[in-house]
């Protein structure tokens, strides 16, 4: 559906995209994950035809985003990172207006109902909540019946509940047969929604893999957290053959070890008549994989 090969873009002395190559398959949710300033938005703006790359090749369903812009706008839906409508424009007015731009639009009334905006049909854009504005932005991206939708930082600024509601909407969009490119810096969002991920850092693609494939690249052991019911000698825990590290987080004991660490630790606690309260066992996460690949952590805000 989308082919990007050796994309390069600079602004003056600043290189925004150094060398990006990726391919998006039909019907998938393809995530682009990276910190702010990594080149994510510039990459998708080149795919959308909003930026002209300095060099490299971009094709969307075989179309050149710059040369074939008129054809591309009929098959590509876009939700920009920073998009706004006139404050007094009503929801229904916006959808009806946008639908008039396309030769074969979707039924905007059906979209409005399907995305939970029917009760806000006569509400001005400036009166909508953040979550409602995001729902409207999705509807506007879909009103042209696109085959591909690009959603850039869709849930930034939303509260946790609104973010999860929006995730459900995105899954519903894919169920309609739309291929989605999702730009994000939220680990949970990427892990929950994406079939594959391109990790971008400093204008380059570090790797492309499934979320599970990325996490499989980092430590295969376990991290165990618990609050001991009474005094516990950390040094004795650290001597267990399956334990690699013992640290403290306040009243919690945090143990890193191999796949047998949990059995070793619980057996040790039982022998010493110590109860592991608030016990939690963690496997490697997508964030662990990102840190291992880039040496950085993402800002969750």
XYZ file of C-alpha atoms in Angstrom:
301
model
C 0.000 0.000 0.000
C 2.818 2.408 0.904
C 6.465 2.235 -0.139
C 9.121 4.576 1.246
C 12.720 4.088 0.173
C 15.769 6.082 1.325
C 13.744 9.169 2.244
C 15.768 12.262 3.152
C 14.547 15.697 4.225
C 16.334 18.655 5.768
C 15.265 22.134 6.876
C 18.238 24.445 6.494
C 21.065 22.948 8.538
C 18.772 20.539 10.389
C 18.322 17.024 8.999
C 14.784 15.921 9.920
C 14.813 12.588 8.056
C 18.179 11.013 7.329
C 17.375 7.723 5.589
C 13.926 6.197 6.107
C 12.693 3.078 4.324
C 9.479 1.219 5.165
C 6.584 -0.634 3.549
C 2.970 -0.732 4.730
C 0.827 -3.777 3.889
C -2.829 -3.770 2.993
C -5.235 -4.012 5.925
C -2.712 -3.530 8.722
C -2.261 -0.895 11.388
C 1.334 0.166 10.879
C 2.823 2.170 13.726
C 5.600 4.741 13.536
C 7.088 5.021 17.013
C 9.703 7.437 18.235
C 10.494 10.421 20.464
C 9.574 14.001 19.607
C 11.883 15.317 16.898
C 12.722 11.846 15.560
C 11.328 12.609 12.095
C 7.971 10.835 12.368
C 5.758 13.727 11.262
C 8.081 14.791 8.455
C 8.041 11.219 7.139
C 4.242 11.017 7.006
C 3.975 14.546 5.570
C 6.119 13.344 2.662
C 3.783 10.338 2.285
C 0.775 12.679 2.304
C 2.316 14.993 -0.286
C 2.485 17.921 2.139
C 6.302 17.971 2.000
C 8.638 17.421 -0.926
C 11.504 15.091 0.023
C 15.039 16.163 -0.884
C 15.656 12.649 -2.168
C 14.194 9.183 -1.962
C 11.089 7.476 -3.315
C 7.543 7.526 -1.929
C 4.587 5.668 -3.424
C 1.035 5.216 -2.121
C -0.807 2.535 -4.094
C 1.687 3.215 -6.850
C 1.017 6.956 -6.875
C 3.635 9.669 -6.409
C 2.268 11.954 -3.646
C 3.494 15.096 -5.418
C 2.955 14.263 -9.076
C -0.363 12.433 -8.523
C -1.739 14.626 -5.748
C -5.289 14.854 -7.167
C -5.609 11.076 -7.429
C -4.013 10.551 -4.021
C -6.485 12.785 -2.185
C -9.303 10.471 -3.319
C -7.817 7.393 -1.640
C -5.912 8.878 1.326
C -7.486 10.153 4.543
C -5.369 12.295 6.841
C -5.678 13.377 10.456
C -3.006 16.008 11.026
C -1.040 16.350 14.252
C -2.362 19.902 14.670
C -5.660 20.334 12.856
C -8.420 22.806 13.707
C -11.767 23.921 12.350
C -13.482 27.295 12.714
C -14.748 27.565 16.292
C -18.356 28.203 15.241
C -18.578 25.479 12.585
C -21.008 22.758 13.657
C -20.191 19.053 13.528
C -22.755 18.241 10.831
C -21.701 21.263 8.776
C -18.066 20.156 8.798
C -18.897 16.608 7.732
C -21.264 17.732 4.991
C -18.691 20.233 3.697
C -15.831 17.737 3.633
C -17.968 15.080 1.952
C -18.628 17.543 -0.920
C -14.900 17.476 -1.745
C -14.996 13.850 -2.930
C -16.605 12.190 -5.974
C -17.743 9.120 -4.016
C -17.859 10.060 -0.326
C -19.008 7.911 2.548
C -22.380 8.642 4.102
C -21.360 11.389 6.518
C -24.510 10.896 8.603
C -23.632 7.243 9.090
C -20.098 8.189 10.083
C -21.437 10.722 12.555
C -23.628 8.072 14.171
C -20.964 5.372 14.063
C -18.423 7.589 15.793
C -20.785 8.692 18.539
C -21.245 12.260 17.319
C -24.968 12.230 16.463
C -25.911 14.064 19.674
C -23.300 16.722 18.836
C -24.477 17.307 15.246
C -25.481 20.919 15.963
C -22.661 21.636 18.418
C -19.994 24.160 17.428
C -16.452 22.859 17.099
C -15.250 25.189 19.849
C -17.701 23.623 22.308
C -16.515 20.026 21.772
C -14.373 18.177 24.301
C -10.936 16.948 23.318
C -12.208 13.422 22.791
C -15.120 14.642 20.656
C -12.756 16.698 18.490
C -10.654 13.583 17.949
C -13.750 11.611 16.955
C -14.619 14.344 14.483
C -11.082 14.331 13.079
C -11.391 10.589 12.460
C -14.751 11.109 10.743
C -13.281 13.820 8.514
C -10.355 11.550 7.628
C -12.803 8.792 6.622
C -15.517 10.800 4.897
C -13.821 10.442 1.504
C -13.973 6.604 1.746
C -10.155 6.321 1.766
C -8.251 3.093 1.315
C -5.456 4.414 3.546
C -5.718 6.661 6.632
C -2.776 8.396 8.307
C -3.365 9.374 11.939
C -0.635 11.557 13.461
C -0.424 11.663 17.286
C -4.142 11.026 17.466
C -4.466 10.769 21.249
C -1.928 13.336 22.443
C -3.541 15.575 25.060
C -6.442 13.238 25.796
C -7.246 11.907 29.250
C -6.766 8.127 29.749
C -10.435 7.229 29.230
C -10.760 9.325 26.069
C -7.543 7.761 24.787
C -8.900 4.241 25.270
C -12.199 5.169 23.640
C -10.246 6.478 20.652
C -8.272 3.219 20.456
C -11.552 1.338 20.130
C -12.536 3.674 17.305
C -9.272 3.048 15.465
C -9.783 -0.712 15.713
C -13.253 -0.166 14.248
C -11.793 1.846 11.360
C -9.461 -1.028 10.474
C -12.461 -3.369 10.594
C -13.952 -1.246 7.787
C -11.064 -2.374 5.568
C -8.976 0.777 5.878
C -5.192 0.449 6.071
C -3.900 2.704 8.859
C -0.585 4.405 9.537
C -0.509 5.455 13.185
C 2.147 7.909 14.370
C 2.594 7.779 18.127
C 4.964 8.061 21.050
C 2.675 6.168 23.449
C 4.010 2.677 24.148
C 0.688 1.252 25.288
C -1.050 2.639 22.208
C 1.517 1.078 19.874
C 1.453 -2.266 21.676
C -2.325 -2.471 21.755
C -3.155 -1.344 18.203
C -0.290 -1.989 15.812
C 0.385 -5.097 13.753
C 3.902 -3.869 12.971
C 6.037 -0.974 14.151
C 8.801 1.114 12.653
C 11.009 2.502 15.420
C 12.423 5.848 14.224
C 15.165 7.744 16.010
C 17.254 10.691 14.807
C 15.722 10.523 11.338
C 16.467 6.839 10.746
C 14.499 3.609 10.991
C 16.114 1.597 13.761
C 14.030 -1.511 13.043
C 10.634 -2.742 11.813
C 8.927 -5.624 13.612
C 5.768 -6.705 15.406
C 5.367 -5.486 19.008
C 5.905 -9.077 20.187
C 8.974 -9.402 17.972
C 10.481 -6.247 19.415
C 9.961 -7.308 23.024
C 11.447 -10.727 22.254
C 14.746 -9.016 21.417
C 15.361 -7.828 24.966
C 15.818 -9.654 28.241
C 13.954 -12.955 28.382
C 13.905 -13.161 32.147
C 11.507 -11.892 34.788
C 11.173 -8.874 37.010
C 9.448 -9.596 40.317
C 8.040 -6.931 42.637
C 6.577 -7.522 46.085
C 6.337 -6.149 49.598
C 7.773 -8.596 52.172
C 5.578 -9.239 55.204
C 8.596 -8.811 57.468
C 12.282 -7.900 57.320
C 14.112 -9.445 54.385
C 17.857 -9.634 53.817
C 18.382 -8.496 50.220
C 21.877 -9.968 50.173
C 20.527 -13.476 50.755
C 18.080 -13.047 47.854
C 20.895 -11.863 45.622
C 22.806 -15.101 46.250
C 20.080 -17.220 44.650
C 21.484 -18.704 41.402
C 18.506 -17.538 39.281
C 18.590 -13.942 40.562
C 20.738 -11.312 38.809
C 19.837 -8.156 40.767
C 17.926 -7.052 43.875
C 16.898 -3.419 44.347
C 14.355 -1.469 46.391
C 11.573 0.902 45.339
C 10.345 2.269 48.625
C 8.847 -0.641 50.539
C 8.906 -2.880 47.454
C 11.630 -5.401 46.671
C 12.443 -5.571 42.938
C 14.188 -8.691 41.662
C 15.584 -9.294 38.174
C 16.369 -12.839 37.164
C 16.011 -15.582 34.586
C 12.869 -17.544 33.737
C 13.267 -19.653 36.906
C 13.602 -16.668 39.247
C 9.981 -16.708 40.435
C 10.185 -20.330 41.586
C 13.491 -19.693 43.338
C 12.244 -16.553 45.106
C 8.910 -18.023 46.246
C 10.679 -21.125 47.574
C 13.144 -18.920 49.477
C 10.322 -16.850 50.977
C 8.410 -19.970 52.005
C 11.469 -21.393 53.785
C 11.828 -18.131 55.692
C 8.078 -17.774 56.406
C 7.834 -14.470 54.527
C 4.683 -13.587 52.608
C 5.088 -11.743 49.271
C 2.382 -9.071 49.446
C 1.334 -7.169 46.269
C 3.312 -9.660 44.202
C 3.694 -8.752 40.535
C 5.719 -10.502 37.823
C 6.694 -8.531 34.718
C 8.053 -9.741 31.399
C 9.947 -7.565 28.926
C 7.830 -4.678 27.621
C 7.808 -2.665 24.419
C 9.374 0.174 26.385
C 12.237 -2.132 27.390
C 12.738 -2.956 23.710
C 12.679 0.721 22.717
C 15.260 1.624 25.348
C 17.459 -1.301 24.269
C 17.272 -0.219 20.615
C 17.667 3.549 21.030
C 19.088 4.120 24.503
C 16.209 6.565 25.142
C 12.894 6.641 26.937
C 9.795 8.232 25.452
C 8.098 11.157 27.153
C 4.575 9.838 27.926
C 3.070 13.358 28.075
